[in-house]
Amino acid sequence: MDLITGTVSGIAGTSGFAMMTDIRQAIMIALACVLLYLGIVKQFEPLLLVGIAFGMLLTNLPGAEIFHPALWGTSVNYGDVLHDGGLLDILYIGVKTGLYPSLIFLGVGAMTDFGPMIARPSSLFMGAAAQGGIFAALLLATAMGFPPKVAASIGIIGGADGPTAIWLTKILAPEYLGPIAIAAYSYMALIPLIQPPIMKLLTTEKERKVKMDTMRPVSKAEKIIFPIMVTIVTCLVLPTVAPLLGCLMLGNLFRECGVTERLSDTAQNALMNIVTTFLGISVGATAVYDRFLSVDTLKIIFLGLTAFAFATACGVLFGKLMCVLSGGKINPLIGSAGVSAVPMAARVSQVVGQKYNPSNFLLMHAMGPNVAGVIGSAVAAGCLLKLFG
C-alpha cells in the first residue's frame, strides 16, 4: 500500500498540474483553445491558425520542455539547439533561418495567376497604395513608444501577408514573433468583416455599381517572361527581398512554363502542406505565457487592426482616383484587394460589388491588385529591412 501511495504521490508531484505555478499559463492554454475554436469551428484561416494555436498550447504546458526561449537569444548556437532543444526548438530553426516563409512563397507563386495584373498593369499602383497601411502602423507604433525595429515588424501586419510578417519579424524583433504572427493571421481571417464597412464608407453607390469591361487575354510568353523580369529588376534594386520574391517568382515560373508540372504540383500541394504545418506549430511555440501576456501584445493587436483599416482605405482611395482617371471605367472597390490576402480580399470586392450591381463580376479584376499586393508587401518588407536591419 505504501508503494502505491508513494508512486501516486511521485507522479502527482512531477505532473504538469503541480508545476503550474503561474495563472498566466492557464490563461494561455485557454487562449489556445479559443484560437482552436476559431480555426476549426469558425474556419478563420484554419490551415495556419490551427497549427499556431496547437503550438501555443504545447509551449505553455508545464513540464513539457518542448520549447526553450532561452536558446533563442541575440546570438543563437544551433549546436546547442540540436543538443538541448525540444521538438519545437528544432522545428523553429526553419523560422529563424527564414526557410519556412520562403518555401511558403514558393507554393503561393505556384498557385498564383499573375494574368489579371499583366492584363491591367495599373493594378500594380493599387497594390502599392494598399501598402500605406504598413507605414501608417509603423509611424503609430513609433509614436506609442516601440523601438524602430519592433515598430517596423508591427507595421508589416498591414500588408496582410503572414509569411512576410514572420520573415521580417524573425530578423528585426524575434521576441515579438508570437503576437505579431497571431495578429497578422487573425486579421487576415477577419478581412470579410473588416473591409466592407470601410469600402462602403469611402465610395458612393454610383461608384460601387461601376461595371468593368472584360480584360484582354494574356499570352503564355507574357506569363513566362513576367516572373523572370520581376526577379531580375526587383532583386537588383532591392537585394534584401531576394529570398521571398525569388521563391514567389520561381513558383510562378514552375506554374507557367509548361515543362515543370510535377514541380508545380509538389510546390502547391505536398511541400506547401508540410511547410505550413511546421511554420504554424513553431510560430505558435513562441507565444510563451511570460512574454505573450503583456501590454505590448494588446498594443500590437490594436495596431494590427489599424494597419488593416489603413491599408484598405488607401487601396480604395487610390481606386477612386483610378476611377476618375479612367473616365469611370474602374470600380474603386477593387482597390481594397490591394492587401495581399489572396484570394480572400478579391472575393470581398466581388461580394460587395454584386450587392449593388448583381450583373457585375469584379473577382478577376480584383485579382490584379490582390496579386500586386503580394509583391508589394514583399518589397515593403525589403525596404524596412534595409532601413532598420
mmCIF file of C-alpha atoms in Angstrom, residues 185-388:
data_model
loop_
_atom_site.group_PDB
_atom_site.id
_atom_site.type_symbol
_atom_site.label_atom_id
_atom_site.label_comp_id
_atom_site.label_asym_id
_atom_site.label_seq_id
_atom_site.Cartn_x
_atom_site.Cartn_y
_atom_site.Cartn_z
ATOM 1 C CA TYR A 185 -3.270 35.756 -39.353
ATOM 2 C CA SER A 186 -6.239 36.616 -37.142
ATOM 3 C CA TYR A 187 -6.924 39.852 -39.000
ATOM 4 C CA MET A 188 -6.393 38.151 -42.368
ATOM 5 C CA ALA A 189 -9.184 35.787 -41.371
ATOM 6 C CA LEU A 190 -11.388 38.739 -40.385
ATOM 7 C CA ILE A 191 -10.996 40.589 -43.707
ATOM 8 C CA PRO A 192 -14.651 39.836 -44.699
ATOM 9 C CA LEU A 193 -15.706 41.704 -41.540
ATOM 10 C CA ILE A 194 -13.093 44.498 -41.508
ATOM 11 C CA GLN A 195 -13.122 45.635 -45.134
ATOM 12 C CA PRO A 196 -16.800 46.063 -46.232
ATOM 13 C CA PRO A 197 -17.686 48.929 -43.817
ATOM 14 C CA ILE A 198 -14.572 50.871 -44.922
ATOM 15 C CA MET A 199 -15.291 50.192 -48.596
ATOM 16 C CA LYS A 200 -18.858 51.462 -48.263
ATOM 17 C CA LEU A 201 -17.806 54.499 -46.232
ATOM 18 C CA LEU A 202 -15.295 55.687 -48.836
ATOM 19 C CA THR A 203 -17.301 55.063 -52.026
ATOM 20 C CA THR A 204 -20.588 56.304 -53.434
ATOM 21 C CA GLU A 205 -23.353 53.994 -54.602
ATOM 22 C CA LYS A 206 -22.677 55.086 -58.179
ATOM 23 C CA GLU A 207 -19.014 54.095 -57.867
ATOM 24 C CA ARG A 208 -19.896 50.724 -56.364
ATOM 25 C CA LYS A 209 -22.143 49.990 -59.364
ATOM 26 C CA VAL A 210 -19.426 50.621 -61.976
ATOM 27 C CA LYS A 211 -19.272 47.648 -64.345
ATOM 28 C CA MET A 212 -15.818 46.819 -65.643
ATOM 29 C CA ASP A 213 -15.033 45.590 -69.144
ATOM 30 C CA THR A 214 -13.555 42.174 -69.850
ATOM 31 C CA MET A 215 -9.760 42.161 -69.628
ATOM 32 C CA ARG A 216 -7.577 41.396 -72.614
ATOM 33 C CA PRO A 217 -6.182 37.842 -72.906
ATOM 34 C CA VAL A 218 -2.610 37.386 -71.700
ATOM 35 C CA SER A 219 -0.237 35.297 -73.808
ATOM 36 C CA LYS A 220 1.795 32.388 -72.483
ATOM 37 C CA ALA A 221 5.015 34.206 -73.375
ATOM 38 C CA GLU A 222 3.997 37.180 -71.211
ATOM 39 C CA LYS A 223 3.293 34.894 -68.258
ATOM 40 C CA ILE A 224 6.702 33.208 -68.607
ATOM 41 C CA ILE A 225 8.689 36.410 -69.055
ATOM 42 C CA PHE A 226 6.949 38.216 -66.183
ATOM 43 C CA PRO A 227 8.410 36.262 -63.187
ATOM 44 C CA ILE A 228 11.890 36.304 -64.727
ATOM 45 C CA MET A 229 11.899 40.060 -65.340
ATOM 46 C CA VAL A 230 10.351 40.897 -61.954
ATOM 47 C CA THR A 231 13.038 38.848 -60.208
ATOM 48 C CA ILE A 232 15.878 40.497 -62.131
ATOM 49 C CA VAL A 233 14.662 44.085 -61.770
ATOM 50 C CA THR A 234 13.359 43.948 -58.209
ATOM 51 C CA CYS A 235 16.249 41.990 -56.737
ATOM 52 C CA LEU A 236 18.797 44.243 -58.426
ATOM 53 C CA VAL A 237 17.091 47.298 -56.961
ATOM 54 C CA LEU A 238 16.404 45.710 -53.550
ATOM 55 C CA PRO A 239 18.638 42.640 -52.977
ATOM 56 C CA THR A 240 17.326 42.041 -49.440
ATOM 57 C CA VAL A 241 13.973 40.878 -50.818
ATOM 58 C CA ALA A 242 15.512 38.113 -52.969
ATOM 59 C CA PRO A 243 14.627 35.180 -50.638
ATOM 60 C CA LEU A 244 10.897 35.953 -50.643
ATOM 61 C CA LEU A 245 10.387 37.416 -54.087
ATOM 62 C CA GLY A 246 12.767 34.942 -55.725
ATOM 63 C CA CYS A 247 10.844 31.975 -54.337
ATOM 64 C CA LEU A 248 7.495 33.574 -55.245
ATOM 65 C CA MET A 249 8.553 34.048 -58.850
ATOM 66 C CA LEU A 250 10.220 30.646 -59.119
ATOM 67 C CA GLY A 251 6.967 29.004 -58.009
ATOM 68 C CA ASN A 252 5.071 31.037 -60.587
ATOM 69 C CA LEU A 253 7.568 30.060 -63.300
ATOM 70 C CA PHE A 254 7.008 26.388 -62.387
ATOM 71 C CA ARG A 255 3.299 27.018 -62.973
ATOM 72 C CA GLU A 256 3.536 28.919 -66.243
ATOM 73 C CA CYS A 257 6.475 27.498 -68.182
ATOM 74 C CA GLY A 258 4.649 24.269 -69.105
ATOM 75 C CA VAL A 259 7.566 21.867 -68.599
ATOM 76 C CA THR A 260 7.607 21.546 -64.791
ATOM 77 C CA GLU A 261 4.095 20.353 -63.976
ATOM 78 C CA ARG A 262 5.341 17.903 -61.346
ATOM 79 C CA LEU A 263 7.346 20.592 -59.552
ATOM 80 C CA SER A 264 4.392 22.977 -59.679
ATOM 81 C CA ASP A 265 2.088 20.326 -58.248
ATOM 82 C CA THR A 266 4.550 19.498 -55.459
ATOM 83 C CA ALA A 267 5.032 23.174 -54.562
ATOM 84 C CA GLN A 268 1.269 23.790 -54.500
ATOM 85 C CA ASN A 269 0.319 20.715 -52.506
ATOM 86 C CA ALA A 270 2.765 18.400 -50.694
ATOM 87 C CA LEU A 271 5.500 20.955 -49.973
ATOM 88 C CA MET A 272 3.025 23.709 -49.098
ATOM 89 C CA ASN A 273 1.167 21.464 -46.657
ATOM 90 C CA ILE A 274 4.327 20.236 -44.922
ATOM 91 C CA VAL A 275 5.844 23.712 -44.547
ATOM 92 C CA THR A 276 2.524 25.202 -43.398
ATOM 93 C CA THR A 277 2.340 22.581 -40.643
ATOM 94 C CA PHE A 278 5.884 23.227 -39.428
ATOM 95 C CA LEU A 279 5.523 27.007 -39.705
ATOM 96 C CA GLY A 280 2.279 27.163 -37.755
ATOM 97 C CA ILE A 281 3.302 24.983 -34.849
ATOM 98 C CA SER A 282 6.761 26.544 -34.455
ATOM 99 C CA VAL A 283 5.420 30.120 -34.583
ATOM 100 C CA GLY A 284 2.782 29.208 -32.002
ATOM 101 C CA ALA A 285 5.548 27.891 -29.770
ATOM 102 C CA THR A 286 6.948 31.411 -29.379
ATOM 103 C CA ALA A 287 3.770 32.539 -27.589
ATOM 104 C CA VAL A 288 5.148 31.663 -24.138
ATOM 105 C CA TYR A 289 2.988 32.991 -21.293
ATOM 106 C CA ASP A 290 5.589 35.244 -19.642
ATOM 107 C CA ARG A 291 6.287 37.025 -22.949
ATOM 108 C CA PHE A 292 2.929 36.954 -24.686
ATOM 109 C CA LEU A 293 0.663 38.246 -21.911
ATOM 110 C CA SER A 294 1.730 41.872 -21.766
ATOM 111 C CA VAL A 295 0.545 45.388 -22.507
ATOM 112 C CA ASP A 296 2.700 45.323 -25.643
ATOM 113 C CA THR A 297 0.631 42.430 -27.013
ATOM 114 C CA LEU A 298 -2.577 44.435 -26.575
ATOM 115 C CA LYS A 299 -0.924 47.361 -28.364
ATOM 116 C CA ILE A 300 0.113 45.081 -31.234
ATOM 117 C CA ILE A 301 -3.443 43.771 -31.607
ATOM 118 C CA PHE A 302 -4.740 47.351 -31.786
ATOM 119 C CA LEU A 303 -2.028 48.406 -34.229
ATOM 120 C CA GLY A 304 -2.694 45.373 -36.420
ATOM 121 C CA LEU A 305 -6.350 46.350 -36.778
ATOM 122 C CA THR A 306 -5.296 49.930 -37.514
ATOM 123 C CA ALA A 307 -2.862 48.717 -40.179
ATOM 124 C CA PHE A 308 -5.547 46.658 -41.939
ATOM 125 C CA ALA A 309 -8.019 49.539 -41.844
ATOM 126 C CA PHE A 310 -5.470 51.999 -43.279
ATOM 127 C CA ALA A 311 -4.387 49.512 -45.962
ATOM 128 C CA THR A 312 -7.989 49.013 -47.088
ATOM 129 C CA ALA A 313 -8.664 52.759 -47.052
ATOM 130 C CA CYS A 314 -5.510 53.555 -49.051
ATOM 131 C CA GLY A 315 -6.395 50.937 -51.668
ATOM 132 C CA VAL A 316 -9.981 52.153 -52.037
ATOM 133 C CA LEU A 317 -8.976 55.830 -52.213
ATOM 134 C CA PHE A 318 -6.447 55.065 -54.938
ATOM 135 C CA GLY A 319 -9.161 53.052 -56.669
ATOM 136 C CA LYS A 320 -11.333 56.183 -56.624
ATOM 137 C CA LEU A 321 -8.508 58.123 -58.244
ATOM 138 C CA MET A 322 -8.154 55.417 -60.914
ATOM 139 C CA CYS A 323 -11.927 55.586 -61.464
ATOM 140 C CA VAL A 324 -11.680 59.320 -62.194
ATOM 141 C CA LEU A 325 -8.586 59.000 -64.403
ATOM 142 C CA SER A 326 -10.168 56.169 -66.411
ATOM 143 C CA GLY A 327 -13.352 58.104 -67.022
ATOM 144 C CA GLY A 328 -15.412 55.908 -64.722
ATOM 145 C CA LYS A 329 -14.256 52.579 -66.148
ATOM 146 C CA ILE A 330 -12.588 51.227 -62.980
ATOM 147 C CA ASN A 331 -14.656 50.243 -59.951
ATOM 148 C CA PRO A 332 -12.853 51.628 -56.867
ATOM 149 C CA LEU A 333 -13.944 48.619 -54.800
ATOM 150 C CA ILE A 334 -11.173 46.545 -56.359
ATOM 151 C CA GLY A 335 -8.625 48.822 -54.658
ATOM 152 C CA SER A 336 -9.437 47.175 -51.330
ATOM 153 C CA ALA A 337 -7.979 43.943 -52.737
ATOM 154 C CA GLY A 338 -4.549 45.583 -52.780
ATOM 155 C CA VAL A 339 -3.809 43.889 -49.471
ATOM 156 C CA SER A 340 -2.092 40.605 -50.207
ATOM 157 C CA ALA A 341 -4.558 38.202 -48.602
ATOM 158 C CA VAL A 342 -5.040 36.090 -51.750
ATOM 159 C CA PRO A 343 -7.770 35.424 -52.828
ATOM 160 C CA MET A 344 -9.902 36.432 -49.839
ATOM 161 C CA ALA A 345 -9.604 40.195 -50.365
ATOM 162 C CA ALA A 346 -10.551 39.832 -54.042
ATOM 163 C CA ARG A 347 -13.622 37.820 -53.051
ATOM 164 C CA VAL A 348 -14.684 40.593 -50.673
ATOM 165 C CA SER A 349 -14.520 43.088 -53.571
ATOM 166 C CA GLN A 350 -16.685 40.731 -55.626
ATOM 167 C CA VAL A 351 -19.258 40.229 -52.850
ATOM 168 C CA VAL A 352 -19.625 43.939 -52.050
ATOM 169 C CA GLY A 353 -19.786 44.887 -55.737
ATOM 170 C CA GLN A 354 -22.510 42.338 -56.537
ATOM 171 C CA LYS A 355 -24.714 43.641 -53.743
ATOM 172 C CA TYR A 356 -25.075 46.895 -55.665
ATOM 173 C CA ASN A 357 -24.900 45.528 -59.207
ATOM 174 C CA PRO A 358 -25.799 41.825 -59.478
ATOM 175 C CA SER A 359 -24.539 41.691 -63.082
ATOM 176 C CA ASN A 360 -21.086 42.896 -62.069
ATOM 177 C CA PHE A 361 -18.236 40.384 -61.793
ATOM 178 C CA LEU A 362 -15.247 42.020 -60.137
ATOM 179 C CA LEU A 363 -13.339 38.937 -58.974
ATOM 180 C CA MET A 364 -10.811 38.680 -61.813
ATOM 181 C CA HIS A 365 -10.404 42.463 -61.911
ATOM 182 C CA ALA A 366 -9.740 42.465 -58.160
ATOM 183 C CA MET A 367 -7.172 39.684 -58.511
ATOM 184 C CA GLY A 368 -4.873 42.179 -60.257
ATOM 185 C CA PRO A 369 -4.421 44.443 -57.200
ATOM 186 C CA ASN A 370 -4.547 41.361 -54.989
ATOM 187 C CA VAL A 371 -1.514 39.632 -56.501
ATOM 188 C CA ALA A 372 0.181 43.033 -56.860
ATOM 189 C CA GLY A 373 -0.228 43.325 -53.085
ATOM 190 C CA VAL A 374 1.758 40.109 -52.618
ATOM 191 C CA ILE A 375 4.669 41.654 -54.500
ATOM 192 C CA GLY A 376 4.137 44.988 -52.761
ATOM 193 C CA SER A 377 4.247 43.561 -49.249
ATOM 194 C CA ALA A 378 7.463 41.670 -50.019
ATOM 195 C CA VAL A 379 9.052 44.831 -51.439
ATOM 196 C CA ALA A 380 7.870 46.845 -48.424
ATOM 197 C CA ALA A 381 9.437 44.257 -46.113
ATOM 198 C CA GLY A 382 12.695 44.527 -48.047
ATOM 199 C CA CYS A 383 12.624 48.326 -47.679
ATOM 200 C CA LEU A 384 12.010 48.074 -43.932
ATOM 201 C CA LEU A 385 14.820 45.556 -43.579
ATOM 202 C CA LYS A 386 17.124 47.918 -45.485
ATOM 203 C CA LEU A 387 16.147 50.836 -43.250
ATOM 204 C CA PHE A 388 16.120 49.129 -39.838
#
